[in-house]
Amino acid sequence: MENNSKTIAVRYCSKTKAGNTRRIAEAIAKGAGVKAVSIADEDKLTEYADILFLGGAPYANIMDPELRGYAENLPSEKIGKVVLFTTSNWSRRTVRALRKILTEKGIAVVEEYFYAHMLSIDAKLKEAESFAEKYI
Ligand SMILES: Cc1cc2nc3c(=O)[nH]c(=O)nc-3n(C[C@H](O)[C@H](O)[C@H](O)COP(=O)(O)O)c2cc1C
């Protein structure tokens, strides 16, 4: 019998007490039927993922160095493609920077990404869940 089920992983970097990116990651994970994992708790992707949802936020105009390091060290052979997400006050640069790092490593990054403004997290949770459902 053919098995079309995809392996999905959700990884995020979230630094503020509000946990904005974590909350969006958890909504994405809910939509995808998996658990969201902080890169602070698991610093390497060990299992193959057909789709890796990866998200972070900018702090003083740059993404957290921990997230940069995580992206730079992602094993390209363990990833089908990456779908990015970010939260911020205005900037989308985390998405641009992650896309550049991953593309240069030969990892496919989906054009579409998920954005939530830091003050609209509650209002975006359902949308994040539906966003993820499209990829499963
Ligand atoms: C110290 C600090 C610096 C920030 N700098 C920026 C910034 O340069 N651009 C921006 O759009 N948002 C900025 N923000 C807003 C965060 O990116 C936003 O609150 C984000 O949702 C935080 O995600 P987290 O709660 O998952 O850590 C900053 C927030 C903090 C606390």
Short mmCIF file of C-alpha atoms and ligand atoms in Angstrom, two decimals:
data_model
loop_
_atom_site.label_atom_id
_atom_site.label_comp_id
_atom_site.label_asym_id
_atom_site.label_seq_id
_atom_site.Cartn_x
_atom_site.Cartn_y
_atom_site.Cartn_z
CA MET A 1 0.00 0.00 0.00
CA GLU A 2 1.26 3.48 -0.85
CA ASN A 3 2.13 5.71 2.07
CA ASN A 4 1.83 9.41 1.30
CA SER A 5 2.27 10.68 4.84
CA LYS A 6 4.97 13.27 5.26
CA THR A 7 7.32 13.69 8.16
CA ILE A 8 6.92 17.17 9.60
CA ALA A 9 9.15 18.95 12.11
CA VAL A 10 8.64 22.34 13.77
CA ARG A 11 11.66 24.13 15.26
CA TYR A 12 11.78 27.64 16.64
CA CYS A 13 13.88 30.18 18.48
CA SER A 14 11.93 32.37 20.91
CA LYS A 15 13.58 34.70 23.40
CA THR A 16 11.12 37.07 25.04
CA LYS A 17 8.96 36.27 28.03
CA ALA A 18 5.87 36.65 25.83
CA GLY A 19 7.08 33.71 23.72
CA ASN A 20 5.53 35.09 20.52
CA THR A 21 7.42 32.84 18.13
CA ARG A 22 6.90 29.86 20.42
CA ARG A 23 3.15 30.43 20.40
CA ILE A 24 3.04 30.64 16.61
CA ALA A 25 5.28 27.55 16.40
CA GLU A 26 2.87 25.68 18.67
CA ALA A 27 -0.09 26.67 16.48
CA ILE A 28 1.78 25.51 13.37
CA ALA A 29 2.65 22.27 15.14
CA LYS A 30 -0.97 21.78 16.12
CA GLY A 31 -2.02 22.21 12.47
CA ALA A 32 0.67 19.76 11.37
CA GLY A 33 -0.13 17.26 14.12
CA VAL A 34 3.34 17.32 15.67
CA LYS A 35 5.15 18.94 18.60
CA ALA A 36 6.99 22.26 18.34
CA VAL A 37 10.54 22.01 19.65
CA SER A 38 12.72 24.91 20.76
CA ILE A 39 16.24 24.89 19.35
CA ALA A 40 17.30 25.70 22.91
CA ASP A 41 16.09 22.22 23.91
CA GLU A 42 17.33 20.35 20.84
CA ASP A 43 20.20 21.98 19.02
CA LYS A 44 20.36 19.49 16.13
CA LEU A 45 17.84 18.02 13.72
CA THR A 46 18.34 14.31 14.13
CA GLU A 47 15.40 12.82 12.21
CA TYR A 48 14.63 13.32 8.52
CA ALA A 49 11.87 15.86 7.84
CA ASP A 50 10.05 16.17 4.52
CA ILE A 51 8.98 19.59 5.74
CA LEU A 52 10.74 21.60 8.41
CA PHE A 53 8.90 24.64 9.72
CA LEU A 54 11.57 26.97 11.08
CA GLY A 55 10.96 30.29 12.79
CA GLY A 56 12.52 33.09 14.76
CA ALA A 57 12.39 36.81 15.40
CA PRO A 58 14.67 39.83 15.04
CA TYR A 59 16.25 41.46 18.07
CA ALA A 60 17.87 44.85 17.42
CA ASN A 61 17.68 44.14 13.72
CA ILE A 62 19.33 40.73 13.67
CA MET A 63 18.16 37.21 14.31
CA ASP A 64 19.41 35.51 17.43
CA PRO A 65 22.92 34.06 16.92
CA GLU A 66 21.64 30.72 18.22
CA LEU A 67 19.15 30.55 15.36
CA ARG A 68 21.76 31.63 12.83
CA GLY A 69 24.08 28.86 14.04
CA TYR A 70 21.25 26.34 13.96
CA ALA A 71 20.40 27.25 10.35
CA GLU A 72 24.04 27.20 9.29
CA ASN A 73 24.49 23.72 10.75
CA LEU A 74 21.25 22.17 9.48
CA PRO A 75 21.98 18.88 7.72
CA SER A 76 20.69 19.40 4.16
CA GLU A 77 20.40 15.64 3.59
CA LYS A 78 17.85 15.43 6.43
CA ILE A 79 15.44 18.00 4.94
CA GLY A 80 13.00 17.90 2.04
CA LYS A 81 12.11 21.56 2.22
CA VAL A 82 11.81 24.36 4.75
CA VAL A 83 8.81 26.60 5.45
CA LEU A 84 9.73 29.76 7.38
CA PHE A 85 7.80 31.79 9.92
CA THR A 86 8.59 34.90 11.92
CA THR A 87 7.17 37.32 14.46
CA SER A 88 8.37 40.89 14.93
CA ASN A 89 7.42 44.51 15.41
CA TRP A 90 7.88 45.34 11.75
CA SER A 91 10.80 43.48 10.23
CA ARG A 92 10.72 40.43 7.94
CA ARG A 93 14.46 40.22 7.82
CA THR A 94 14.65 36.95 9.77
CA VAL A 95 12.89 35.28 6.86
CA ARG A 96 15.19 36.87 4.30
CA ALA A 97 18.33 36.00 6.28
CA LEU A 98 17.24 32.40 6.95
CA ARG A 99 16.27 31.95 3.31
CA LYS A 100 19.72 33.11 2.20
CA ILE A 101 21.58 30.83 4.62
CA LEU A 102 19.49 27.78 3.73
CA THR A 103 19.45 28.38 -0.02
CA GLU A 104 23.23 28.71 -0.04
CA LYS A 105 23.38 25.31 1.69
CA GLY A 106 21.28 23.82 -1.10
CA ILE A 107 18.17 23.47 1.07
CA ALA A 108 14.87 24.20 -0.69
CA VAL A 109 12.88 26.97 0.98
CA VAL A 110 9.21 27.47 0.14
CA GLU A 111 8.46 30.98 -1.20
CA GLU A 112 5.47 31.44 1.11
CA TYR A 113 6.13 32.14 4.80
CA PHE A 114 4.02 32.91 7.87
CA TYR A 115 4.21 36.31 9.55
CA ALA A 116 2.62 37.46 12.80
CA HIS A 117 3.02 40.89 14.31
CA MET A 118 4.14 40.75 17.96
CA LEU A 119 0.90 42.40 19.10
CA SER A 120 -1.38 40.16 17.01
CA ILE A 121 -0.28 36.73 18.16
CA ASP A 122 -3.65 35.73 19.65
CA ALA A 123 -5.44 36.78 16.48
CA LYS A 124 -3.01 34.81 14.30
CA LEU A 125 -3.05 31.42 16.04
CA LYS A 126 -5.90 29.91 14.00
CA GLU A 127 -4.38 31.24 10.78
CA ALA A 128 -1.03 29.68 11.69
CA GLU A 129 -2.75 26.35 12.29
CA SER A 130 -4.49 26.49 8.90
CA PHE A 131 -1.26 27.57 7.22
CA ALA A 132 0.43 24.39 8.48
CA GLU A 133 -2.48 22.15 7.46
CA LYS A 134 -1.80 22.99 3.82
CA TYR A 135 1.55 21.24 4.03
CA ILE A 136 0.55 17.93 5.56
C1 LIG B 1 15.53 43.57 22.58
C2 LIG B 1 14.53 43.52 21.45
C3 LIG B 1 14.86 44.02 20.21
C4 LIG B 1 13.94 43.96 19.15
N1 LIG B 1 14.29 44.43 17.92
C5 LIG B 1 13.40 44.35 16.88
C6 LIG B 1 13.77 44.80 15.57
O1 LIG B 1 14.90 45.24 15.33
N2 LIG B 1 12.83 44.72 14.59
C7 LIG B 1 11.56 44.24 14.82
O2 LIG B 1 10.75 44.21 13.90
N3 LIG B 1 11.20 43.77 16.05
C8 LIG B 1 12.08 43.82 17.07
N4 LIG B 1 11.73 43.35 18.32
C9 LIG B 1 10.44 42.71 18.49
C10 LIG B 1 10.56 41.19 18.49
O3 LIG B 1 11.11 40.73 17.28
C11 LIG B 1 9.17 40.59 18.70
O4 LIG B 1 8.72 40.95 19.99
C12 LIG B 1 9.14 39.08 18.54
O5 LIG B 1 7.78 38.69 18.46
C13 LIG B 1 9.83 38.39 19.69
O6 LIG B 1 9.68 37.01 19.55
P1 LIG B 1 9.79 36.02 20.81
O7 LIG B 1 8.72 36.47 21.81
O8 LIG B 1 9.51 34.69 20.25
O9 LIG B 1 11.17 36.17 21.34
C14 LIG B 1 12.64 43.42 19.37
C15 LIG B 1 12.31 42.92 20.64
C16 LIG B 1 13.22 42.97 21.68
C17 LIG B 1 12.86 42.42 23.04
#
